[in-house]
Amino acid sequence: MAWTLVTPSSRGIGFALTRHLLRTLPPAIPIVATARSDLPGTKEKLLSSLNLAESQASRLDLQECDVLSESSISNLAAYCKERYNDRSQNKGAHLRLAFMTPGMLMPERAPDKIEYESALETLKLNLLAPMMLVKHFSGFVPRKSTKLEGVEGLPASAVLALMSARVGSIGDNRLGGWYSYRSSKSGVNQLVKSTDIHLKMQSGPNAMCVGLHPGTVRTDLSKEFWNNTPKEKLFSPEFSAEKLIEVVNGLNEDSRGRCWDWAGKEIPP
């Protein structure tokens, strides 16, 4: 049996991704979603107005997780191992798709605008949080010996998808600024590559890691820049989620270890 993960899921792109998976995946595929607090309220919002059958709604497994706390991530992983991945209990499931979406943005326009504590928080959330998620969840993907079956709505191989950004590209950096955000997303791209090398050794073609750029999305993270973004380039979270899932479902062996934007175009390192 396959299972999926979206963390965090309480707002923004993670929220939209979770709702999209609830609408489109077969009812037998569990969706583990996370929030730091108010699980009942978050679950109600995630299911609101979707008009799902009971079998579709009941597979939403919302769990508490603070992605800034390794112990919280470790507790979530222990729960998922016991519930879904514990082969000793003949459950034999594999993590087939994980969206790791934590992010924040401090737009420093010059070096003298960098504040140590803000930069540190940016690096913690944008880079160390996905690093710890990779640490605790990369072992749940299928190994080389596993014969994967196709699942409607899921990519052919298991995918760990980390949220990157176009501004994380060093080669594409023509404007400068955004020091902590750019640096953190460049780090994510390196994390993607190193994780993918590990997965290729561990799982062969059965698992990969990629980075994703969602575009400029109408979320709290980008709110300061809505007025300066052309209307056709400012996406709703729902549109971005749909496009990212299309990209992930279109991945092949040549796609691994790289960063892809919402339109399926590669973002250079």
PDB file of C-alpha atoms in Angstrom:
ATOM      1  CA  MET A   1       0.000   0.000   0.000  1.00  0.00           C
ATOM      2  CA  ALA A   2       1.198   3.509  -0.778  1.00  0.00           C
ATOM      3  CA  TRP A   3       0.841   6.512   1.521  1.00  0.00           C
ATOM      4  CA  THR A   4       1.573  10.197   1.099  1.00  0.00           C
ATOM      5  CA  LEU A   5       2.792  13.086   3.239  1.00  0.00           C
ATOM      6  CA  VAL A   6       2.305  16.862   3.122  1.00  0.00           C
ATOM      7  CA  THR A   7       4.021  18.900   5.826  1.00  0.00           C
ATOM      8  CA  PRO A   8       3.077  21.452   6.949  1.00  0.00           C
ATOM      9  CA  SER A   9      -0.509  21.490   5.679  1.00  0.00           C
ATOM     10  CA  SER A  10      -2.244  24.201   7.682  1.00  0.00           C
ATOM     11  CA  ARG A  11      -1.991  27.031   5.138  1.00  0.00           C
ATOM     12  CA  GLY A  12      -0.606  28.203   1.815  1.00  0.00           C
ATOM     13  CA  ILE A  13       0.701  25.728  -0.716  1.00  0.00           C
ATOM     14  CA  GLY A  14       0.760  22.814   1.736  1.00  0.00           C
ATOM     15  CA  PHE A  15      -2.926  23.396   2.475  1.00  0.00           C
ATOM     16  CA  ALA A  16      -3.777  23.501  -1.240  1.00  0.00           C
ATOM     17  CA  LEU A  17      -1.673  20.417  -2.018  1.00  0.00           C
ATOM     18  CA  THR A  18      -3.434  18.434   0.702  1.00  0.00           C
ATOM     19  CA  ARG A  19      -6.879  19.396  -0.583  1.00  0.00           C
ATOM     20  CA  HIS A  20      -5.894  18.557  -4.150  1.00  0.00           C
ATOM     21  CA  LEU A  21      -4.674  15.098  -3.120  1.00  0.00           C
ATOM     22  CA  LEU A  22      -7.884  14.527  -1.175  1.00  0.00           C
ATOM     23  CA  ARG A  23      -9.880  15.258  -4.307  1.00  0.00           C
ATOM     24  CA  THR A  24      -7.796  13.248  -6.763  1.00  0.00           C
ATOM     25  CA  LEU A  25      -6.122  10.247  -5.123  1.00  0.00           C
ATOM     26  CA  PRO A  26      -7.896   6.886  -4.818  1.00  0.00           C
ATOM     27  CA  PRO A  27      -9.719   6.492  -1.467  1.00  0.00           C
ATOM     28  CA  ALA A  28      -7.322   3.731  -0.360  1.00  0.00           C
ATOM     29  CA  ILE A  29      -4.280   6.058  -0.316  1.00  0.00           C
ATOM     30  CA  PRO A  30      -3.719   7.624   3.132  1.00  0.00           C
ATOM     31  CA  ILE A  31      -2.685  11.266   3.251  1.00  0.00           C
ATOM     32  CA  VAL A  32      -0.647  12.218   6.308  1.00  0.00           C
ATOM     33  CA  ALA A  33      -0.927  15.966   6.813  1.00  0.00           C
ATOM     34  CA  THR A  34       0.493  18.076   9.626  1.00  0.00           C
ATOM     35  CA  ALA A  35      -0.215  21.216  11.607  1.00  0.00           C
ATOM     36  CA  ARG A  36       1.589  22.739  14.564  1.00  0.00           C
ATOM     37  CA  SER A  37      -1.634  23.447  16.503  1.00  0.00           C
ATOM     38  CA  ASP A  38      -5.440  23.454  16.300  1.00  0.00           C
ATOM     39  CA  LEU A  39      -5.754  20.093  14.597  1.00  0.00           C
ATOM     40  CA  PRO A  40      -9.590  20.008  14.762  1.00  0.00           C
ATOM     41  CA  GLY A  41      -9.867  23.454  13.171  1.00  0.00           C
ATOM     42  CA  THR A  42      -7.274  22.651  10.514  1.00  0.00           C
ATOM     43  CA  LYS A  43      -8.972  19.373   9.634  1.00  0.00           C
ATOM     44  CA  GLU A  44     -12.320  21.112   9.297  1.00  0.00           C
ATOM     45  CA  LYS A  45     -10.786  23.684   6.929  1.00  0.00           C
ATOM     46  CA  LEU A  46      -8.988  21.029   4.879  1.00  0.00           C
ATOM     47  CA  LEU A  47     -12.231  19.122   4.315  1.00  0.00           C
ATOM     48  CA  SER A  48     -14.485  22.166   3.963  1.00  0.00           C
ATOM     49  CA  SER A  49     -16.592  22.318   0.781  1.00  0.00           C
ATOM     50  CA  LEU A  50     -14.840  19.355  -0.863  1.00  0.00           C
ATOM     51  CA  ASN A  51     -17.985  17.206  -0.695  1.00  0.00           C
ATOM     52  CA  LEU A  52     -15.968  14.026  -0.287  1.00  0.00           C
ATOM     53  CA  ALA A  53     -17.305  10.542   0.252  1.00  0.00           C
ATOM     54  CA  GLU A  54     -16.596   9.146   3.710  1.00  0.00           C
ATOM     55  CA  SER A  55     -13.884   6.847   2.306  1.00  0.00           C
ATOM     56  CA  GLN A  56     -12.085   9.843   0.809  1.00  0.00           C
ATOM     57  CA  ALA A  57     -12.366  12.056   3.894  1.00  0.00           C
ATOM     58  CA  SER A  58     -11.443   9.384   6.426  1.00  0.00           C
ATOM     59  CA  ARG A  59      -8.019   8.732   4.889  1.00  0.00           C
ATOM     60  CA  LEU A  60      -6.900  12.250   5.907  1.00  0.00           C
ATOM     61  CA  ASP A  61      -4.557  11.538   8.819  1.00  0.00           C
ATOM     62  CA  LEU A  62      -3.825  14.929  10.380  1.00  0.00           C
ATOM     63  CA  GLN A  63      -1.003  14.844  12.919  1.00  0.00           C
ATOM     64  CA  GLU A  64       0.717  17.443  15.059  1.00  0.00           C
ATOM     65  CA  CYS A  65       4.202  18.451  13.951  1.00  0.00           C
ATOM     66  CA  ASP A  66       6.367  21.496  14.550  1.00  0.00           C
ATOM     67  CA  VAL A  67       8.868  21.404  11.687  1.00  0.00           C
ATOM     68  CA  LEU A  68      11.250  23.605  13.698  1.00  0.00           C
ATOM     69  CA  SER A  69      11.597  20.840  16.296  1.00  0.00           C
ATOM     70  CA  GLU A  70      13.537  17.700  15.401  1.00  0.00           C
ATOM     71  CA  SER A  71      11.917  15.812  18.262  1.00  0.00           C
ATOM     72  CA  SER A  72       8.485  16.695  16.858  1.00  0.00           C
ATOM     73  CA  ILE A  73       9.538  15.494  13.392  1.00  0.00           C
ATOM     74  CA  SER A  74      10.988  12.338  14.936  1.00  0.00           C
ATOM     75  CA  ASN A  75       7.716  11.667  16.773  1.00  0.00           C
ATOM     76  CA  LEU A  76       5.779  12.056  13.529  1.00  0.00           C
ATOM     77  CA  ALA A  77       8.140   9.664  11.761  1.00  0.00           C
ATOM     78  CA  ALA A  78       7.773   7.105  14.559  1.00  0.00           C
ATOM     79  CA  TYR A  79       3.995   7.336  14.250  1.00  0.00           C
ATOM     80  CA  CYS A  80       4.132   6.883  10.462  1.00  0.00           C
ATOM     81  CA  LYS A  81       6.508   3.937  10.761  1.00  0.00           C
ATOM     82  CA  GLU A  82       4.223   2.154  13.210  1.00  0.00           C
ATOM     83  CA  ARG A  83       1.037   3.036  11.324  1.00  0.00           C
ATOM     84  CA  TYR A  84       2.133   2.608   7.717  1.00  0.00           C
ATOM     85  CA  ASN A  85       5.702   1.398   7.212  1.00  0.00           C
ATOM     86  CA  ASP A  86       6.304  -1.264   9.873  1.00  0.00           C
ATOM     87  CA  ARG A  87       7.087  -4.367   7.819  1.00  0.00           C
ATOM     88  CA  SER A  88       7.437  -6.407  11.007  1.00  0.00           C
ATOM     89  CA  GLN A  89       3.665  -6.038  11.320  1.00  0.00           C
ATOM     90  CA  ASN A  90       3.169  -7.080   7.690  1.00  0.00           C
ATOM     91  CA  LYS A  91       1.915  -3.672   6.700  1.00  0.00           C
ATOM     92  CA  GLY A  92       4.551  -3.310   4.001  1.00  0.00           C
ATOM     93  CA  ALA A  93       3.524   0.163   2.874  1.00  0.00           C
ATOM     94  CA  HIS A  94       5.858   2.713   1.335  1.00  0.00           C
ATOM     95  CA  LEU A  95       5.951   6.474   1.287  1.00  0.00           C
ATOM     96  CA  ARG A  96       5.252   7.215  -2.387  1.00  0.00           C
ATOM     97  CA  LEU A  97       4.941  10.997  -2.387  1.00  0.00           C
ATOM     98  CA  ALA A  98       6.027  13.632   0.130  1.00  0.00           C
ATOM     99  CA  PHE A  99       5.694  17.384  -0.212  1.00  0.00           C
ATOM    100  CA  MET A 100       7.935  19.189   2.280  1.00  0.00           C
ATOM    101  CA  THR A 101       6.757  22.793   2.159  1.00  0.00           C
ATOM    102  CA  PRO A 102       8.032  24.917   5.098  1.00  0.00           C
ATOM    103  CA  GLY A 103       9.076  28.436   4.153  1.00  0.00           C
ATOM    104  CA  MET A 104       9.428  32.083   5.142  1.00  0.00           C
ATOM    105  CA  LEU A 105      10.813  35.168   3.414  1.00  0.00           C
ATOM    106  CA  MET A 106      12.746  38.154   4.752  1.00  0.00           C
ATOM    107  CA  PRO A 107      13.496  40.409   1.727  1.00  0.00           C
ATOM    108  CA  GLU A 108      16.772  42.083   2.680  1.00  0.00           C
ATOM    109  CA  ARG A 109      17.610  44.493  -0.162  1.00  0.00           C
ATOM    110  CA  ALA A 110      21.213  45.203   0.895  1.00  0.00           C
ATOM    111  CA  PRO A 111      23.772  43.582   3.206  1.00  0.00           C
ATOM    112  CA  ASP A 112      23.199  46.170   5.953  1.00  0.00           C
ATOM    113  CA  LYS A 113      19.531  45.086   6.134  1.00  0.00           C
ATOM    114  CA  ILE A 114      20.414  41.558   7.217  1.00  0.00           C
ATOM    115  CA  GLU A 115      19.396  40.885  10.819  1.00  0.00           C
ATOM    116  CA  TYR A 116      21.053  37.936  12.489  1.00  0.00           C
ATOM    117  CA  GLU A 117      18.025  36.503  14.272  1.00  0.00           C
ATOM    118  CA  SER A 118      15.728  36.894  11.259  1.00  0.00           C
ATOM    119  CA  ALA A 119      18.314  35.300   8.970  1.00  0.00           C
ATOM    120  CA  LEU A 120      18.759  32.455  11.428  1.00  0.00           C
ATOM    121  CA  GLU A 121      15.006  31.825  11.570  1.00  0.00           C
ATOM    122  CA  THR A 122      14.885  31.832   7.761  1.00  0.00           C
ATOM    123  CA  LEU A 123      17.662  29.250   7.545  1.00  0.00           C
ATOM    124  CA  LYS A 124      16.036  27.121  10.230  1.00  0.00           C
ATOM    125  CA  LEU A 125      12.645  27.008   8.549  1.00  0.00           C
ATOM    126  CA  ASN A 126      13.654  26.995   4.883  1.00  0.00           C
ATOM    127  CA  LEU A 127      16.667  24.682   5.063  1.00  0.00           C
ATOM    128  CA  LEU A 128      17.074  22.879   8.388  1.00  0.00           C
ATOM    129  CA  ALA A 129      13.390  21.922   8.613  1.00  0.00           C
ATOM    130  CA  PRO A 130      13.381  20.082   5.259  1.00  0.00           C
ATOM    131  CA  MET A 131      16.799  18.637   6.105  1.00  0.00           C
ATOM    132  CA  MET A 132      15.381  17.078   9.269  1.00  0.00           C
ATOM    133  CA  LEU A 133      12.295  15.879   7.377  1.00  0.00           C
ATOM    134  CA  VAL A 134      14.576  14.176   4.856  1.00  0.00           C
ATOM    135  CA  LYS A 135      16.590  12.669   7.708  1.00  0.00           C
ATOM    136  CA  HIS A 136      13.553  11.067   9.298  1.00  0.00           C
ATOM    137  CA  PHE A 137      11.429  10.173   6.248  1.00  0.00           C
ATOM    138  CA  SER A 138      13.849   9.157   3.475  1.00  0.00           C
ATOM    139  CA  GLY A 139      14.003   5.654   4.926  1.00  0.00           C
ATOM    140  CA  PHE A 140      10.313   5.090   4.227  1.00  0.00           C
ATOM    141  CA  VAL A 141      10.551   5.065   0.432  1.00  0.00           C
ATOM    142  CA  PRO A 142      10.727   1.710  -1.398  1.00  0.00           C
ATOM    143  CA  ARG A 143      14.081  -0.037  -1.808  1.00  0.00           C
ATOM    144  CA  LYS A 144      15.614  -1.374  -5.017  1.00  0.00           C
ATOM    145  CA  SER A 145      14.133  -4.819  -4.465  1.00  0.00           C
ATOM    146  CA  THR A 146      10.566  -3.524  -4.272  1.00  0.00           C
ATOM    147  CA  LYS A 147       8.330  -4.059  -7.281  1.00  0.00           C
ATOM    148  CA  LEU A 148       6.261  -0.914  -7.456  1.00  0.00           C
ATOM    149  CA  GLU A 149       2.720  -0.967  -8.738  1.00  0.00           C
ATOM    150  CA  GLY A 150       1.251   1.997 -10.539  1.00  0.00           C
ATOM    151  CA  VAL A 151      -1.179   4.104  -8.531  1.00  0.00           C
ATOM    152  CA  GLU A 152      -3.574   6.516 -10.193  1.00  0.00           C
ATOM    153  CA  GLY A 153      -2.663  10.097  -9.351  1.00  0.00           C
ATOM    154  CA  LEU A 154       0.853   9.253  -8.115  1.00  0.00           C
ATOM    155  CA  PRO A 155       4.213   9.340  -9.930  1.00  0.00           C
ATOM    156  CA  ALA A 156       5.710   6.099 -11.206  1.00  0.00           C
ATOM    157  CA  SER A 157       8.429   6.163  -8.528  1.00  0.00           C
ATOM    158  CA  ALA A 158       8.426   7.494  -4.990  1.00  0.00           C
ATOM    159  CA  VAL A 159       9.212  11.219  -4.818  1.00  0.00           C
ATOM    160  CA  LEU A 160      10.438  13.454  -2.022  1.00  0.00           C
ATOM    161  CA  ALA A 161       9.552  16.956  -3.242  1.00  0.00           C
ATOM    162  CA  LEU A 162      11.173  19.882  -1.425  1.00  0.00           C
ATOM    163  CA  MET A 163       9.949  23.439  -1.884  1.00  0.00           C
ATOM    164  CA  SER A 164      12.655  25.500  -3.528  1.00  0.00           C
ATOM    165  CA  ALA A 165      12.465  28.805  -5.437  1.00  0.00           C
ATOM    166  CA  ARG A 166      13.811  30.359  -8.603  1.00  0.00           C
ATOM    167  CA  VAL A 167      15.820  32.829  -6.532  1.00  0.00           C
ATOM    168  CA  GLY A 168      17.737  29.876  -5.095  1.00  0.00           C
ATOM    169  CA  SER A 169      19.484  29.551  -8.440  1.00  0.00           C
ATOM    170  CA  ILE A 170      23.002  31.008  -8.348  1.00  0.00           C
ATOM    171  CA  GLY A 171      23.276  31.060 -12.133  1.00  0.00           C
ATOM    172  CA  ASP A 172      19.958  32.912 -12.460  1.00  0.00           C
ATOM    173  CA  ASN A 173      20.759  35.549  -9.825  1.00  0.00           C
ATOM    174  CA  ARG A 174      20.832  38.878 -11.663  1.00  0.00           C
ATOM    175  CA  LEU A 175      19.244  41.178  -9.097  1.00  0.00           C
ATOM    176  CA  GLY A 176      20.920  40.265  -5.795  1.00  0.00           C
ATOM    177  CA  GLY A 177      19.180  40.979  -2.501  1.00  0.00           C
ATOM    178  CA  TRP A 178      17.021  38.630  -0.450  1.00  0.00           C
ATOM    179  CA  TYR A 179      20.206  37.300   1.141  1.00  0.00           C
ATOM    180  CA  SER A 180      18.854  34.875   3.700  1.00  0.00           C
ATOM    181  CA  TYR A 181      16.026  33.601   1.467  1.00  0.00           C
ATOM    182  CA  ARG A 182      18.248  33.098  -1.579  1.00  0.00           C
ATOM    183  CA  SER A 183      20.907  31.385   0.529  1.00  0.00           C
ATOM    184  CA  SER A 184      18.404  29.084   2.195  1.00  0.00           C
ATOM    185  CA  LYS A 185      16.866  28.028  -1.127  1.00  0.00           C
ATOM    186  CA  SER A 186      20.302  27.480  -2.687  1.00  0.00           C
ATOM    187  CA  GLY A 187      20.909  25.200   0.281  1.00  0.00           C
ATOM    188  CA  VAL A 188      17.654  23.380  -0.446  1.00  0.00           C
ATOM    189  CA  ASN A 189      18.854  22.726  -3.995  1.00  0.00           C
ATOM    190  CA  GLN A 190      22.053  21.205  -2.640  1.00  0.00           C
ATOM    191  CA  LEU A 191      20.004  19.163  -0.164  1.00  0.00           C
ATOM    192  CA  VAL A 192      17.868  17.898  -3.060  1.00  0.00           C
ATOM    193  CA  LYS A 193      20.923  16.776  -5.009  1.00  0.00           C
ATOM    194  CA  SER A 194      22.626  15.040  -2.094  1.00  0.00           C
ATOM    195  CA  THR A 195      19.386  13.360  -1.019  1.00  0.00           C
ATOM    196  CA  ASP A 196      18.764  12.142  -4.544  1.00  0.00           C
ATOM    197  CA  ILE A 197      22.249  10.628  -4.752  1.00  0.00           C
ATOM    198  CA  HIS A 198      21.489   8.759  -1.525  1.00  0.00           C
ATOM    199  CA  LEU A 199      18.103   7.597  -2.801  1.00  0.00           C
ATOM    200  CA  LYS A 200      19.601   6.390  -6.063  1.00  0.00           C
ATOM    201  CA  MET A 201      22.022   4.189  -4.119  1.00  0.00           C
ATOM    202  CA  GLN A 202      19.338   3.018  -1.697  1.00  0.00           C
ATOM    203  CA  SER A 203      16.358   2.662  -4.009  1.00  0.00           C
ATOM    204  CA  GLY A 204      17.564   2.823  -7.606  1.00  0.00           C
ATOM    205  CA  PRO A 205      14.769   3.970  -9.932  1.00  0.00           C
ATOM    206  CA  ASN A 206      12.147   3.385  -7.225  1.00  0.00           C
ATOM    207  CA  ALA A 207      12.690   6.748  -5.492  1.00  0.00           C
ATOM    208  CA  MET A 208      14.016  10.217  -6.232  1.00  0.00           C
ATOM    209  CA  CYS A 209      14.254  13.687  -4.718  1.00  0.00           C
ATOM    210  CA  VAL A 210      13.452  16.911  -6.579  1.00  0.00           C
ATOM    211  CA  GLY A 211      13.059  20.600  -5.822  1.00  0.00           C
ATOM    212  CA  LEU A 212       9.950  22.503  -6.863  1.00  0.00           C
ATOM    213  CA  HIS A 213       9.376  26.189  -7.587  1.00  0.00           C
ATOM    214  CA  PRO A 214       5.675  27.058  -7.227  1.00  0.00           C
ATOM    215  CA  GLY A 215       5.840  30.493  -8.857  1.00  0.00           C
ATOM    216  CA  THR A 216       4.705  33.618  -7.047  1.00  0.00           C
ATOM    217  CA  VAL A 217       1.725  32.399  -5.063  1.00  0.00           C
ATOM    218  CA  ARG A 218      -0.897  34.473  -3.291  1.00  0.00           C
ATOM    219  CA  THR A 219       0.104  33.427   0.236  1.00  0.00           C
ATOM    220  CA  ASP A 220       1.244  35.306   3.331  1.00  0.00           C
ATOM    221  CA  LEU A 221       4.871  34.613   2.368  1.00  0.00           C
ATOM    222  CA  SER A 222       4.610  36.721  -0.804  1.00  0.00           C
ATOM    223  CA  LYS A 223       1.985  39.253   0.321  1.00  0.00           C
ATOM    224  CA  GLU A 224       4.410  42.177   0.230  1.00  0.00           C
ATOM    225  CA  PHE A 225       4.998  41.599  -3.497  1.00  0.00           C
ATOM    226  CA  TRP A 226       1.463  41.050  -4.790  1.00  0.00           C
ATOM    227  CA  ASN A 227       1.111  44.601  -6.099  1.00  0.00           C
ATOM    228  CA  ASN A 228       4.430  44.409  -7.969  1.00  0.00           C
ATOM    229  CA  THR A 229       3.674  41.081  -9.651  1.00  0.00           C
ATOM    230  CA  PRO A 230       1.878  40.994 -13.012  1.00  0.00           C
ATOM    231  CA  LYS A 231      -1.611  39.588 -12.558  1.00  0.00           C
ATOM    232  CA  GLU A 232      -0.950  36.666 -14.903  1.00  0.00           C
ATOM    233  CA  LYS A 233       2.115  35.674 -12.854  1.00  0.00           C
ATOM    234  CA  LEU A 234       0.467  35.791  -9.419  1.00  0.00           C
ATOM    235  CA  PHE A 235      -1.009  32.352  -8.835  1.00  0.00           C
ATOM    236  CA  SER A 236      -3.626  31.101  -6.435  1.00  0.00           C
ATOM    237  CA  PRO A 237      -2.430  28.317  -4.116  1.00  0.00           C
ATOM    238  CA  GLU A 238      -4.921  25.978  -5.805  1.00  0.00           C
ATOM    239  CA  PHE A 239      -3.513  26.665  -9.279  1.00  0.00           C
ATOM    240  CA  SER A 240       0.071  26.230  -8.093  1.00  0.00           C
ATOM    241  CA  ALA A 241      -0.763  22.982  -6.271  1.00  0.00           C
ATOM    242  CA  GLU A 242      -2.437  21.546  -9.364  1.00  0.00           C
ATOM    243  CA  LYS A 243       0.550  22.453 -11.530  1.00  0.00           C
ATOM    244  CA  LEU A 244       3.119  21.093  -9.069  1.00  0.00           C
ATOM    245  CA  ILE A 245       1.314  17.766  -8.879  1.00  0.00           C
ATOM    246  CA  GLU A 246       1.243  17.639 -12.685  1.00  0.00           C
ATOM    247  CA  VAL A 247       5.005  18.236 -12.692  1.00  0.00           C
ATOM    248  CA  VAL A 248       5.646  15.531 -10.094  1.00  0.00           C
ATOM    249  CA  ASN A 249       3.474  13.023 -11.940  1.00  0.00           C
ATOM    250  CA  GLY A 250       5.425  13.707 -15.127  1.00  0.00           C
ATOM    251  CA  LEU A 251       8.872  13.033 -13.635  1.00  0.00           C
ATOM    252  CA  ASN A 252      11.100  10.326 -15.058  1.00  0.00           C
ATOM    253  CA  GLU A 253      14.540   8.956 -14.252  1.00  0.00           C
ATOM    254  CA  ASP A 254      16.226  11.877 -16.021  1.00  0.00           C
ATOM    255  CA  SER A 255      14.335  14.360 -13.814  1.00  0.00           C
ATOM    256  CA  ARG A 256      15.872  13.322 -10.533  1.00  0.00           C
ATOM    257  CA  GLY A 257      18.013  15.543  -8.341  1.00  0.00           C
ATOM    258  CA  ARG A 258      17.002  18.743 -10.132  1.00  0.00           C
ATOM    259  CA  CYS A 259      14.705  21.700  -9.494  1.00  0.00           C
ATOM    260  CA  TRP A 260      11.563  22.167 -11.581  1.00  0.00           C
ATOM    261  CA  ASP A 261       9.185  25.089 -11.779  1.00  0.00           C
ATOM    262  CA  TRP A 262       5.396  24.981 -11.864  1.00  0.00           C
ATOM    263  CA  ALA A 263       5.431  24.741 -15.676  1.00  0.00           C
ATOM    264  CA  GLY A 264       7.815  21.774 -15.726  1.00  0.00           C
ATOM    265  CA  LYS A 265      10.852  23.818 -16.768  1.00  0.00           C
ATOM    266  CA  GLU A 266      14.191  23.191 -15.078  1.00  0.00           C
ATOM    267  CA  ILE A 267      15.671  25.908 -12.897  1.00  0.00           C
ATOM    268  CA  PRO A 268      19.468  25.961 -13.223  1.00  0.00           C
ATOM    269  CA  PRO A 269      21.684  25.463 -10.153  1.00  0.00           C
TER     270      PRO A 269
END
